[in-house]
Coordinates of C-alpha atoms in Angstrom, one line a residue:
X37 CA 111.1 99.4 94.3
X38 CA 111.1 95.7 93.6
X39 CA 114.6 95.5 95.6
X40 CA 112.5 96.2 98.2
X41 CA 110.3 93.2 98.5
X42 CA 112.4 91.0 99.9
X43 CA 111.1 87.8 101.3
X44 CA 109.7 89.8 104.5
X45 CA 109.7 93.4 104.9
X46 CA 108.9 95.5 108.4
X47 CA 106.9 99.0 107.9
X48 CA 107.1 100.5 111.3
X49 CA 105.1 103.5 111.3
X50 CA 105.8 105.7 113.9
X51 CA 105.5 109.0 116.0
X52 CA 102.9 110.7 115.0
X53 CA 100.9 112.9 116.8
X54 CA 97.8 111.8 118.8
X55 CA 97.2 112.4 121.9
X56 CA 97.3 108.5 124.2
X57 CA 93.1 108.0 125.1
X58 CA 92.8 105.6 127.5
X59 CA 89.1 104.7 126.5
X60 CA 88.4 101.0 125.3
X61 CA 89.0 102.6 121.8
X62 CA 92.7 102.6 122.5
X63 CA 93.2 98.9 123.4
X64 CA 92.8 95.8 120.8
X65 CA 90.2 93.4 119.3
X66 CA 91.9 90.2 120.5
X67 CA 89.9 87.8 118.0
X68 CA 86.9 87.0 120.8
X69 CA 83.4 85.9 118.7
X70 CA 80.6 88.1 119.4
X71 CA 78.1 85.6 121.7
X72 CA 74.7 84.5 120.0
X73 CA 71.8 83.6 121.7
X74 CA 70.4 81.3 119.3
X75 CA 71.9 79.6 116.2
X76 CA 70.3 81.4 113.0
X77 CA 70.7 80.6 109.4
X78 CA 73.5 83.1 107.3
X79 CA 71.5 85.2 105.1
X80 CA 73.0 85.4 101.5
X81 CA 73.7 88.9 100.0
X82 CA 74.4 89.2 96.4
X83 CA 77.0 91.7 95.7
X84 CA 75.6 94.3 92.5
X85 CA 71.7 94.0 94.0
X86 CA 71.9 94.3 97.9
X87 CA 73.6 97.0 99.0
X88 CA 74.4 96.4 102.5
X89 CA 73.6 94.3 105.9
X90 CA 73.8 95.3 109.8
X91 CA 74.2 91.3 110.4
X92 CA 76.9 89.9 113.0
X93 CA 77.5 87.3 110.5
X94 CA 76.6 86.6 106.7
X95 CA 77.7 85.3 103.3
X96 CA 78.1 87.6 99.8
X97 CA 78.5 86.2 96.5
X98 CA 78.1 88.1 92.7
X99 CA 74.7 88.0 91.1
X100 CA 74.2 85.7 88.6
X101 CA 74.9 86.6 85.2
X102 CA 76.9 89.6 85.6
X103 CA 78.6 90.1 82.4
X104 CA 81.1 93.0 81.5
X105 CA 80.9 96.1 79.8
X106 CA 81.8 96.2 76.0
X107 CA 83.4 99.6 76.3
X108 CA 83.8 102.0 78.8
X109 CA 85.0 101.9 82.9
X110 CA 83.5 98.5 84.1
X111 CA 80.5 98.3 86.2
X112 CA 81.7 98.7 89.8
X113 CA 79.4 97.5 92.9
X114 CA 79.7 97.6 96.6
X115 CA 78.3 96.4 99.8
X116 CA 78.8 98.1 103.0
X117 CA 78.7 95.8 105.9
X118 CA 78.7 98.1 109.8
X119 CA 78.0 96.7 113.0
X120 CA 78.0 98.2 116.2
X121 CA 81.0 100.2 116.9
X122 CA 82.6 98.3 120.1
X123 CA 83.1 95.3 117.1
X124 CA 85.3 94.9 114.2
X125 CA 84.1 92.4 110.8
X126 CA 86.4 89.3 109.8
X127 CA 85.6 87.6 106.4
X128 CA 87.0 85.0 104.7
X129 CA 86.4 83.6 101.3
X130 CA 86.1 79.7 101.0
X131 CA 86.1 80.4 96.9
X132 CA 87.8 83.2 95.3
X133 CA 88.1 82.7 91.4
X134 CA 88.7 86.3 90.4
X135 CA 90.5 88.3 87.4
X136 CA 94.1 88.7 89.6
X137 CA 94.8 92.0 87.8
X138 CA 92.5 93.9 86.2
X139 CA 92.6 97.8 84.7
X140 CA 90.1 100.7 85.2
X141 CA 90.2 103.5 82.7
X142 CA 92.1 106.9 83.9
X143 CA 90.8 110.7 83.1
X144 CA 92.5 110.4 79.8
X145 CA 91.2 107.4 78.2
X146 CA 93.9 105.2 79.0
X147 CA 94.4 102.0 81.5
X148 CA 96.5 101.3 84.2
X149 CA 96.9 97.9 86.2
X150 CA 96.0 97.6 89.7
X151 CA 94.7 94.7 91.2
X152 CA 92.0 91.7 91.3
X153 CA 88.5 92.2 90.1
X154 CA 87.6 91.8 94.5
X155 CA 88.9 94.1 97.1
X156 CA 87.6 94.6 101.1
X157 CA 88.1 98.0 102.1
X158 CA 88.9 99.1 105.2
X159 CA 90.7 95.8 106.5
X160 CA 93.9 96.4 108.6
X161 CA 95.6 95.2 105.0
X162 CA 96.8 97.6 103.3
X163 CA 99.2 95.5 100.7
X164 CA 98.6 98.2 97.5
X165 CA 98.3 95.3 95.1
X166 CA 95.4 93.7 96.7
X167 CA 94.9 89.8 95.8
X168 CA 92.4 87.8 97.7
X169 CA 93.7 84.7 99.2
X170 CA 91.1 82.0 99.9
X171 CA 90.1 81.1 103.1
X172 CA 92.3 83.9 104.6
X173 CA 90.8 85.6 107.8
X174 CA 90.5 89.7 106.7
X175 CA 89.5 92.3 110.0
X176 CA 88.3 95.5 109.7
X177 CA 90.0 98.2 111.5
X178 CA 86.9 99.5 112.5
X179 CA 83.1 98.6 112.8
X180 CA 82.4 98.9 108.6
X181 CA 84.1 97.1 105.6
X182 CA 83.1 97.6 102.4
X183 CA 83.0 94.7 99.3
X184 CA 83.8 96.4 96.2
X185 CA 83.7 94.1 93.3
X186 CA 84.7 95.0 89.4
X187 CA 82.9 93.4 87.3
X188 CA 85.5 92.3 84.4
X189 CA 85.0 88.7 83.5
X190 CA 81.4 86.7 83.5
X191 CA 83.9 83.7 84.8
X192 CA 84.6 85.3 88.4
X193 CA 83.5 83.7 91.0
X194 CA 83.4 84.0 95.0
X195 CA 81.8 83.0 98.4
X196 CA 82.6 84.8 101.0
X197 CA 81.4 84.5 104.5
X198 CA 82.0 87.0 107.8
X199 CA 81.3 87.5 111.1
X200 CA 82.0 90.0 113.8
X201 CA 85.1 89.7 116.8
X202 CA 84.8 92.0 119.8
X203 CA 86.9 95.0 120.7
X204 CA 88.4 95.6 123.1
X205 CA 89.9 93.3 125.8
X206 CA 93.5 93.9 127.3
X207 CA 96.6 92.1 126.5
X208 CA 100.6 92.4 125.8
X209 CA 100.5 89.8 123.5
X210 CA 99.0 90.9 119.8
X211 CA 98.8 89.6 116.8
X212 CA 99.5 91.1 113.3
X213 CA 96.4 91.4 111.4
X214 CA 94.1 90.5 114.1
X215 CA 94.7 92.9 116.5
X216 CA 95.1 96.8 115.9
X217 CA 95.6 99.2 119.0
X218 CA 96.5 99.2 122.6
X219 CA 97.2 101.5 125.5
X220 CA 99.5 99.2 127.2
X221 CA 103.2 100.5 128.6
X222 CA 105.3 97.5 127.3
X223 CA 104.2 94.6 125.3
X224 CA 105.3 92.0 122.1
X225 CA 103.3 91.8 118.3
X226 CA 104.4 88.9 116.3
X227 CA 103.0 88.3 112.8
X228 CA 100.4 85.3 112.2
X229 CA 101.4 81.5 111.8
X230 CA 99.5 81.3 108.2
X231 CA 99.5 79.5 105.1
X232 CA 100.4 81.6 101.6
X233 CA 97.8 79.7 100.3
X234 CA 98.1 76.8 97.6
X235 CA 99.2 77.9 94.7
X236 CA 99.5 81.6 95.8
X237 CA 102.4 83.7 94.3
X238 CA 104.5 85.5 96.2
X239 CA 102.6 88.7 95.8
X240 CA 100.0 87.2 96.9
X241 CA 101.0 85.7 100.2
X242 CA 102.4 89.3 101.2
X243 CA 100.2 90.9 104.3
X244 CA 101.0 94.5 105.5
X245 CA 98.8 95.6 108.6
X246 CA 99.3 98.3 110.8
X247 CA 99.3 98.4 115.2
X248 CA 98.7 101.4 116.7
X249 CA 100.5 102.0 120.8
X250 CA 99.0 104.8 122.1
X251 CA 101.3 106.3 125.0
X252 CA 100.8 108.8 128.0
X253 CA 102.0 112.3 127.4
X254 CA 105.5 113.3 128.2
X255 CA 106.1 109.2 127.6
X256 CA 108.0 107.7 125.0
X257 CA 108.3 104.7 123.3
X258 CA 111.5 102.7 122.4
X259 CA 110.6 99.5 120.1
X260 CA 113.0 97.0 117.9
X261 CA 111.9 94.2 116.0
X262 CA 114.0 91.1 115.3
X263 CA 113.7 88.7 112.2
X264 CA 116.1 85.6 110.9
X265 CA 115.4 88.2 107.4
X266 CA 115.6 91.3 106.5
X267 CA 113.8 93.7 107.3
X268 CA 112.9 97.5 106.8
X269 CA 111.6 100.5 108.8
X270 CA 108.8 102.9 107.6
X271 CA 106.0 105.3 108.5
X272 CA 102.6 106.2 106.9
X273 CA 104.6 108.2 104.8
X274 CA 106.8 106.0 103.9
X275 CA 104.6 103.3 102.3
X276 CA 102.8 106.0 100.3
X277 CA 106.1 107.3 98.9
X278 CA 107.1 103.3 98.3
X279 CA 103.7 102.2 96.6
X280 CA 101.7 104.6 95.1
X281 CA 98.5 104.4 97.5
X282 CA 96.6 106.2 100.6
X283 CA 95.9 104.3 103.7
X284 CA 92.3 105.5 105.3
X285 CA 93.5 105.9 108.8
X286 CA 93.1 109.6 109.5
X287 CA 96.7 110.3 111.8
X288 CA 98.3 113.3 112.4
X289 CA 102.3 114.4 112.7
X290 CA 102.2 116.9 115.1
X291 CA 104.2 114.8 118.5
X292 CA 104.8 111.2 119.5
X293 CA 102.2 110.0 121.9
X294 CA 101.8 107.0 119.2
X295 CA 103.6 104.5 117.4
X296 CA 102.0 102.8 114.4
X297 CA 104.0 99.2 113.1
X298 CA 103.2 98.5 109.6
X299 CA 104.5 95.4 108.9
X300 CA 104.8 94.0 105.3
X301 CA 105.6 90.2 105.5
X302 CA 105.4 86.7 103.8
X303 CA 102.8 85.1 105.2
X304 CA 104.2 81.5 106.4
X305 CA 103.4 78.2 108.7
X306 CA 107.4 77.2 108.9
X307 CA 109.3 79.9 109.5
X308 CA 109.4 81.8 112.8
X309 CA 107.4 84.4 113.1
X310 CA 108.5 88.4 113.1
X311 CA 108.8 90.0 117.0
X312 CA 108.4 93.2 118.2
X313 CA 108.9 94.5 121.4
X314 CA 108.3 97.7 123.1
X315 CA 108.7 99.4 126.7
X316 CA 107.7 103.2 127.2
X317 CA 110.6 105.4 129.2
X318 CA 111.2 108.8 130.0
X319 CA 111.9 111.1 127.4
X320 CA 115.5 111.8 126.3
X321 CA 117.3 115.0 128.3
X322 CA 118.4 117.2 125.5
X323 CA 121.5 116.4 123.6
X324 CA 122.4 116.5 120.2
X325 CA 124.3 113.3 119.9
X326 CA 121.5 110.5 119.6
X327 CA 122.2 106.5 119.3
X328 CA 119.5 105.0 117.5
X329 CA 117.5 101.8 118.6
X330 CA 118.4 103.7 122.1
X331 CA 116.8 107.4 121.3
X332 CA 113.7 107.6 119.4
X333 CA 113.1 111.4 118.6
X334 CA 114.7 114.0 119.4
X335 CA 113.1 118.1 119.1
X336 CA 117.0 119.7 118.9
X337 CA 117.4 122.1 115.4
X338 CA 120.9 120.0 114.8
X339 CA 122.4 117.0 116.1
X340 CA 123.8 113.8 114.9
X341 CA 122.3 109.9 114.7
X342 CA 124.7 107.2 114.8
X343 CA 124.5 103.1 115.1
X344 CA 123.4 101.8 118.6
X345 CA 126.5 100.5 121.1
X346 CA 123.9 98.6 122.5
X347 CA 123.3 96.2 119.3
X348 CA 125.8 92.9 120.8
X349 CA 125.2 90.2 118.6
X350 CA 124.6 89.7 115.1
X351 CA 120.8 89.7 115.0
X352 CA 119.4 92.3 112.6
X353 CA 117.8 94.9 114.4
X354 CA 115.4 97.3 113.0
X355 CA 114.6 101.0 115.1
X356 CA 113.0 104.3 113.6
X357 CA 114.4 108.0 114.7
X358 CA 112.3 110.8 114.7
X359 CA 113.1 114.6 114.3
X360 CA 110.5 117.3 114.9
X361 CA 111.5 121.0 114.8
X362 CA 109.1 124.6 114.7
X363 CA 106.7 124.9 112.8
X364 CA 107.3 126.5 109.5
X365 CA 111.6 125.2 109.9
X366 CA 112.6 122.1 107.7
X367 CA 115.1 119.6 108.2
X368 CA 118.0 118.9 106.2
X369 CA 120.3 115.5 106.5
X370 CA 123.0 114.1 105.4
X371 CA 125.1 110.6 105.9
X372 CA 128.8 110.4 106.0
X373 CA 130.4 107.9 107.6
X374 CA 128.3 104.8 106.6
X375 CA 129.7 100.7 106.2
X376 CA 126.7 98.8 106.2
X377 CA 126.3 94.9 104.8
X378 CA 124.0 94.5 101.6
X379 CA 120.9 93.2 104.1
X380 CA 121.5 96.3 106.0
X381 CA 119.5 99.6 105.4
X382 CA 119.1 102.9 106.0
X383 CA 116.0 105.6 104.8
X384 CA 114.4 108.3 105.1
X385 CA 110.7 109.3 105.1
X386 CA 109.5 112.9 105.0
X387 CA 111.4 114.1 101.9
X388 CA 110.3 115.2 98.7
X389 CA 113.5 113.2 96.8
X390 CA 112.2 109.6 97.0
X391 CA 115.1 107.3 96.7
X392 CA 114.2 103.1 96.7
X393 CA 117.9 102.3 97.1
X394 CA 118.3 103.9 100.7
X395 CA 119.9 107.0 101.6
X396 CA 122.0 108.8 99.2
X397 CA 125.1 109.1 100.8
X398 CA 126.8 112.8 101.3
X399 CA 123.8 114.4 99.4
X400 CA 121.7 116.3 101.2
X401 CA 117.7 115.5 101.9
X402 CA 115.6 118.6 103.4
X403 CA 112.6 117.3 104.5
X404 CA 109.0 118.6 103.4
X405 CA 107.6 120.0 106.8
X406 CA 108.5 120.2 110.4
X407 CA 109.4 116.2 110.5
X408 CA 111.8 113.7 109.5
X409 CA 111.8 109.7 110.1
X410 CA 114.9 108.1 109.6
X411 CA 114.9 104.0 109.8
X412 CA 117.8 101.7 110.4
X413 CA 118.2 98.0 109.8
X414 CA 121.9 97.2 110.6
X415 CA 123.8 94.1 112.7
X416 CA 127.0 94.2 115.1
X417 CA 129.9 96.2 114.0
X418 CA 128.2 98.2 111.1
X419 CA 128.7 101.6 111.5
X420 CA 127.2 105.7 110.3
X421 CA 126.4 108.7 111.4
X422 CA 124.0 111.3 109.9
X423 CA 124.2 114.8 110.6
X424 CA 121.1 117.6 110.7
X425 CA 120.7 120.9 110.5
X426 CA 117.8 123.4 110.5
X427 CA 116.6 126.1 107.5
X428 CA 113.7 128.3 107.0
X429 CA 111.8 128.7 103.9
X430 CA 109.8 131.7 103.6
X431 CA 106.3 131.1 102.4
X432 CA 106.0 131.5 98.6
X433 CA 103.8 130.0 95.6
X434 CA 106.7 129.6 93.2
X435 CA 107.4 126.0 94.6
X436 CA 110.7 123.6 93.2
X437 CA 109.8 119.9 92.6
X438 CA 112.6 117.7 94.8
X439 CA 112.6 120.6 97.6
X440 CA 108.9 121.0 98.3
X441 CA 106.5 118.4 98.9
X442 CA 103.4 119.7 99.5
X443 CA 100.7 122.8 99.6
X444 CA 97.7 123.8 100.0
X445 CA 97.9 127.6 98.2
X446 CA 94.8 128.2 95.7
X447 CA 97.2 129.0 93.1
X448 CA 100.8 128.6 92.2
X449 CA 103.7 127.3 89.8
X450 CA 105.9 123.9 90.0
X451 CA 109.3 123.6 88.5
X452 CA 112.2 121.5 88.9
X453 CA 114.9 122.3 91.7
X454 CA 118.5 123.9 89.8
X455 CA 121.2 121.9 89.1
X456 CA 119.3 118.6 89.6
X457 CA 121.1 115.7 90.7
X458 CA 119.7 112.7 88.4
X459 CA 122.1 109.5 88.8
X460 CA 121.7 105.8 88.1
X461 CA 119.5 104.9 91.8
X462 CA 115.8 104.8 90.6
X463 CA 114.2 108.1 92.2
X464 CA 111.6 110.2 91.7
X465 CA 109.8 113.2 93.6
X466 CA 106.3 113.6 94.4
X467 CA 104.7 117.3 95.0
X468 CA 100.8 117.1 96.6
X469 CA 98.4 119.8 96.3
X470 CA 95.5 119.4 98.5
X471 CA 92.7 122.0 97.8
X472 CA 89.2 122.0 100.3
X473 CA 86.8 119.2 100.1
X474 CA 84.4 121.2 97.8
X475 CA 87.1 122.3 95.3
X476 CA 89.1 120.6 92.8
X477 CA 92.6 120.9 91.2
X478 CA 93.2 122.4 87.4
X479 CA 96.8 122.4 86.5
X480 CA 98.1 123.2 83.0
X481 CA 101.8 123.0 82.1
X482 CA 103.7 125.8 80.0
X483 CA 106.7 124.4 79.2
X484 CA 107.9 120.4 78.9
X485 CA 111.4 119.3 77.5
X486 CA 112.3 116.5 76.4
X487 CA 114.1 115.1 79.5
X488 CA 111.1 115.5 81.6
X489 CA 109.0 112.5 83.0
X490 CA 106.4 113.5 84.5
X491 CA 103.0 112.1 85.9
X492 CA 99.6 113.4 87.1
X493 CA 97.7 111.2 89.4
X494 CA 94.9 111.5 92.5
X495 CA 93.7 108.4 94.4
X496 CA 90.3 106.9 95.3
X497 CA 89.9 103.2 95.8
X498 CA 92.3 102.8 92.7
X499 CA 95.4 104.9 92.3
X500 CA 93.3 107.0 88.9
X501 CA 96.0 108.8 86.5
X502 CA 94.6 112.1 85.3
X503 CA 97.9 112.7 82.8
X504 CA 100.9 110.6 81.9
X505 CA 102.2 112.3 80.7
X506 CA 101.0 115.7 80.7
X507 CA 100.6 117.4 77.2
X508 CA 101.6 120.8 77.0
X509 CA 99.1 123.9 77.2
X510 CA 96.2 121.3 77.6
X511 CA 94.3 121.9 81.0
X512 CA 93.5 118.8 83.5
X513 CA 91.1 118.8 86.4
X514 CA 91.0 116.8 89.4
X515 CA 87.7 114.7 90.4
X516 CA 89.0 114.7 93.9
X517 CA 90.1 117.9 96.2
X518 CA 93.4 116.6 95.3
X519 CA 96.5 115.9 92.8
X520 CA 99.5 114.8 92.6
X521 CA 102.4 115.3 90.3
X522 CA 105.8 113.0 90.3
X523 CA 109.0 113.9 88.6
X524 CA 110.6 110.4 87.8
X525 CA 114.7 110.9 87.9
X526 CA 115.8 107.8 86.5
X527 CA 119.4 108.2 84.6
X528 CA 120.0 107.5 81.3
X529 CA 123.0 107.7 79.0
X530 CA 120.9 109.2 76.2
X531 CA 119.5 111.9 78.5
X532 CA 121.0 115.5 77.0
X533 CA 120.0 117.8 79.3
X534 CA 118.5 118.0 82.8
X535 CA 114.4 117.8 83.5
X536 CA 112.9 121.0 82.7
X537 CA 109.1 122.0 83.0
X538 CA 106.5 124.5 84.3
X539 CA 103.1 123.8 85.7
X540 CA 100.5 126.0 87.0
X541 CA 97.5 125.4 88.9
X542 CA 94.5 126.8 90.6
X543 CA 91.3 126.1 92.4
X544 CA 88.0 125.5 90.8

């Protein structure tokens, strides 16, 4: 994974399915101050004894004396900040001298790093190691954010101050991190011209915010982004499979009437900012030979994705592919033909076989619905082709880590997928189980050999392990409707015998 944080990375998120509204929700905040009548003093809010405001503009700081827990989860306290819907909240901290990593106790007793003692949720930023950087601007992605502060060292301090921007007003020229959705047919979104901040590491000067383009129906979008770095494709999807975390923006997969660009970058005043570019064309007459950078989904049950002729010079260009076939068919791909530079990269999202090293050349991915991304980075004269076909997998309840991805069934078993291939590219494979909002998850595992490392894990505003690992015939219960399990498959010499395990769970 860390091969993958490169001095900047692109996320593009894209195609998934809503429908384009062309209401004043669909177009952008493009960082306007909300007018005042009168100049007013900023009230003060201490964060662990007020609770939350309704202000267009105020400061939070911790309440004196806070002190830690001796033992146990520490004390956890949060401040809701919502104003009216057609405006979004920007704060910035003038002080932030916070714990920079901090750990929260999991279902079993144990700890697990995850980030600084401060975090604002529901800001466009969705970096999954969340540092505060002083005196850098934060916006909401809609009218709320919420100040949730740990309370793990009586030295933390901060000052925080915030105030509201309107949204919308219509442009083709966004921002990264400022602005966040439009309706508009063609357009450019470059990344802000920021300071790291001094003294920041380089974790800490990384920003990843999303951009929503909503499109008309039977429209598509075609979109590239070029860099003087490297940089990466991914979905939604893809940044949950990369960094263990769930984004709160509530999309769908289900057609292509938006693109979502998730970019992960270095946040820099010298160096040129990243540019992306979009137009919206008529949809691609069926084929089943597809350039990418050129085609951007296609709906055929085979077909095969190769490099764009269109790419001239020897910028890096960076395009996402869609597939999308019936409901209830999967998609299985493979890459043959492949001579790419080191910078250059190909993935996949939508699979249950996570690889962090690219595409696993010549084996074969099946996806884990109805949908498969596929993301290219390559330059002039690097070549591949990828090949798809279609299969059908009846329903069942007996499901195969590495092949499945995900269910919602009440009840059911998990084992590993026969003659698993484990080599020496760092991979593992997720499998989700998603029960209803009022019920949780129990799992219990029969059988766990040697060669088996696996995880149990759900998320809530830190990632929360329930079991790692899981101890045989012991029962584990989820706090949310939700939990995961990842088979890691890294290779090791000393390893005897293949993974081998079998899990059970049910509703409760």
């Amino acid at each position: 994974m860390k091969s993958l944080l490169i001095f900047v990375l692109v996320f593009c998120l894209a195609i998934i399915a809503v429908e384009a509204q062309t209401t004043a929700k669909g177009q952008v905040t493009t960082g306007k101050p909300v007018t005042t009548t009168a100049a007013t003093t900023i009230k003060s809010f201490k964060v662990c004894q007020d609770t939350n405001s309704t202000a267009a503009s105020g400061s939070i700081q911790p309440l004196d004396g806070l002190k830690p827990v001796a033992t146990g989860s520490p004390r956890t306290c949060s401040f809701s900040i919502v104003v009216p819907s057609n405006q979004h909240v920007q704060m910035s901290c003038s002080v932030a001298k916070l714990t920079p990593v901090t750990t929260v106790l999991d279902n079993t007793g144990g700890s697990y790093t995850v980030s600084s003692s401060l975090i604002f949720d529901g800001t466009l930023d969705l970096v999954p190691n969340i540092v505060i950087v002083p005196n850098r601007v934060y916006t909401s992605y809609s009218n709320a954010m919420t100040v949730i502060y740990r309370v793990v060292n009586a030295t933390d301090t901060f000052n925080c101050n915030w105030k509201t921007i309107q949204a919308p007003t219509t442009t083709t020229d966004f921002k990264l991190c400022r602005d966040s959705e439009t309706t508009a047919a063609s357009g450019s979104i470059q990344t802000l011209r920021e300071s790291a901040g001094n003294g920041a590491t380089y974790t800490d000067g990384l920003r990843a915010c999303p951009f929503f383009i909503n499109s008309s129906p039977n429209r598509q979008i075609q979109m590239s982004c070029n860099s003087f770095n490297d940089i990466d494709l991914f979905t939604f999807r893809k940044i949950t499979e990369m960094y263990w975390f769930q984004p709160k923006f509530n999309k769908t997969t289900a057609n292509s009437n938006q693109i979502d660009l998730l970019l992960l970058h270095q946040a820099t005043d010298t160096v040129s900012p990243i540019n992306c570019n979009w137009t919206t064309t008529t949809p691609t007459t069926a084929t089943s030979n597809f350039n990418n950078c050129v085609n951007v989904k296609s709906t055929t049950t085979n077909g095969i994705i190769s490099q764009s002729l269109a790419n001239t010079n020897n910028e890096l260009k960076t395009c996402l592919f869609s597939i999308f076939v019936p409901l209830g068919q999967r998609i299985q791909m493979s890459c043959t033909n492949v001579n790419i530079g080191s910078s250059s990269s190909l993935m996949l999202s939508g699979i249950a076989k996570i690889s962090t090293s690219g595409i696993p050349f010549r084996e074969v991915s099946t996806s884990i619905n109805n949908r498969l991304d596929f993301f290219a980075s390559y330059r002039n004269g690097e070549v591949f082709q990828c090949n798809w076909t279609t299969i059908t997998i009846p329903p069942t309840t007996d499901f195969k880590v590495c092949r499945d991805g995900e269910t919602t069934e009440a009840s059911g078993t998990i084992t590993p997928l026969e003659n698993l291939n484990v080599d020496m590219f760092s991979k593992y494979c997720r499998f989700t189980i998603t029960a209803p909002a009022n019920k949780r998850v129990q799992m219990s595992c029969s059988v766990i050999n040697q060669s088996t490392d696996i995880e149990l894990y759900e998320f809530n505003t830190y990632i929360s392990y329930i079991a790692k690992p899981p101890v045989v015939s012991q029962t584990y219960t989820s706090k949310g409707n939700q939990m995961n399990l990842n088979l890691n498959l890294k290779w090791s010499p000393f390893l005897k015998s293949p993974p081998l395990f079998k899990c059970a769970w049910t509703f409760v």
